[in-house]
């Protein structure tokens, strides 16, 4: 439960999972992730742990794909969507 309160990959994993799965399942998922990390460190003496960071999943998101998905959701709710690019400042 302490890892869920940290500003690390495991803390972000907990916050992402708790929204959809609930507290108990999110805690178990984070504990499993910790066990996998420990197993890899014990199994390979040359292995080193490097935290991926709390924004790991956000960095993997393709902005164009996310935009398409959000437009589709709005259209499914009955909205007409017209996207216009924002002018660059500077």
Short mmCIF file of C-alpha atoms in Angstrom, two decimals:
data_model
loop_
_atom_site.label_atom_id
_atom_site.label_comp_id
_atom_site.label_asym_id
_atom_site.label_seq_id
_atom_site.Cartn_x
_atom_site.Cartn_y
_atom_site.Cartn_z
CA UNK A 1 0.00 0.00 0.00
CA UNK A 2 2.96 2.29 0.56
CA UNK A 3 4.00 1.98 -3.09
CA UNK A 4 0.57 3.24 -4.14
CA UNK A 5 1.29 6.58 -2.45
CA UNK A 6 4.61 7.16 -4.18
CA UNK A 7 5.36 9.25 -7.25
CA UNK A 8 6.78 6.29 -9.17
CA UNK A 9 5.70 3.87 -11.89
CA UNK A 10 4.10 1.61 -9.27
CA UNK A 11 2.17 4.50 -7.73
CA UNK A 12 0.92 5.55 -11.16
CA UNK A 13 -0.03 1.93 -11.89
CA UNK A 14 -2.12 1.84 -8.71
CA UNK A 15 -3.86 5.14 -9.49
CA UNK A 16 -4.61 3.99 -13.05
CA UNK A 17 -6.01 0.60 -11.95
CA UNK A 18 -8.01 1.74 -8.91
CA UNK A 19 -10.31 3.79 -11.16
CA UNK A 20 -11.63 0.71 -12.93
CA UNK A 21 -10.82 -2.29 -10.77
CA UNK A 22 -11.12 -1.07 -7.20
CA UNK A 23 -8.71 -0.70 -4.30
CA UNK A 24 -8.10 -4.36 -3.45
CA UNK A 25 -7.46 -5.53 -7.01
CA UNK A 26 -5.20 -2.55 -7.68
CA UNK A 27 -3.15 -3.33 -4.56
CA UNK A 28 -2.77 -6.97 -5.63
CA UNK A 29 -1.73 -5.90 -9.14
CA UNK A 30 0.93 -3.55 -7.74
CA UNK A 31 2.15 -6.26 -5.35
CA UNK A 32 2.44 -8.67 -8.27
CA UNK A 33 4.41 -6.09 -10.25
CA UNK A 34 6.76 -5.70 -7.28
CA UNK A 35 7.22 -9.48 -7.08
CA UNK A 36 8.06 -9.65 -10.79
CA UNK A 37 10.64 -6.87 -10.35
CA UNK A 38 12.20 -8.65 -7.36
CA UNK A 39 12.25 -11.99 -9.22
CA UNK A 40 14.11 -10.43 -12.16
CA UNK A 41 16.66 -8.78 -9.85
CA UNK A 42 17.27 -12.03 -7.94
CA UNK A 43 17.32 -14.19 -11.07
CA UNK A 44 19.84 -12.04 -12.94
CA UNK A 45 22.66 -10.65 -10.76
CA UNK A 46 23.59 -8.15 -13.50
CA UNK A 47 20.06 -6.72 -13.64
CA UNK A 48 19.51 -3.24 -12.26
CA UNK A 49 16.16 -1.66 -11.40
CA UNK A 50 15.30 1.55 -13.17
CA UNK A 51 11.95 3.16 -12.43
CA UNK A 52 10.03 3.99 -15.61
CA UNK A 53 8.50 7.08 -14.00
CA UNK A 54 4.92 8.04 -13.20
CA UNK A 55 4.33 9.40 -16.72
CA UNK A 56 5.41 6.21 -18.53
CA UNK A 57 1.98 5.40 -19.95
CA UNK A 58 1.29 9.01 -20.95
CA UNK A 59 4.49 9.07 -22.99
CA UNK A 60 3.30 6.02 -24.94
CA UNK A 61 -0.02 7.58 -25.99
CA UNK A 62 -0.22 8.53 -29.66
CA UNK A 63 -1.86 12.01 -29.71
CA UNK A 64 -3.48 11.52 -33.14
CA UNK A 65 -5.00 8.19 -32.10
CA UNK A 66 -6.25 9.64 -28.81
CA UNK A 67 -7.83 12.57 -30.68
CA UNK A 68 -9.63 10.18 -33.04
CA UNK A 69 -10.97 8.15 -30.13
CA UNK A 70 -12.26 11.22 -28.30
CA UNK A 71 -13.93 12.58 -31.46
CA UNK A 72 -15.63 9.20 -31.99
CA UNK A 73 -16.89 9.25 -28.40
CA UNK A 74 -18.34 12.73 -28.79
CA UNK A 75 -20.00 11.78 -32.09
CA UNK A 76 -21.49 8.69 -30.47
CA UNK A 77 -23.02 10.98 -27.84
CA UNK A 78 -24.65 13.03 -30.61
CA UNK A 79 -22.24 15.96 -30.88
CA UNK A 80 -20.93 17.44 -34.10
CA UNK A 81 -17.17 17.87 -33.86
CA UNK A 82 -15.00 20.22 -35.89
CA UNK A 83 -11.33 20.36 -34.96
CA UNK A 84 -9.26 23.45 -35.62
CA UNK A 85 -5.52 23.58 -34.91
CA UNK A 86 -4.29 25.94 -32.20
CA UNK A 87 -1.96 28.66 -33.43
CA UNK A 88 1.57 28.37 -32.13
CA UNK A 89 2.49 31.00 -29.55
CA UNK A 90 5.74 32.86 -30.13
#
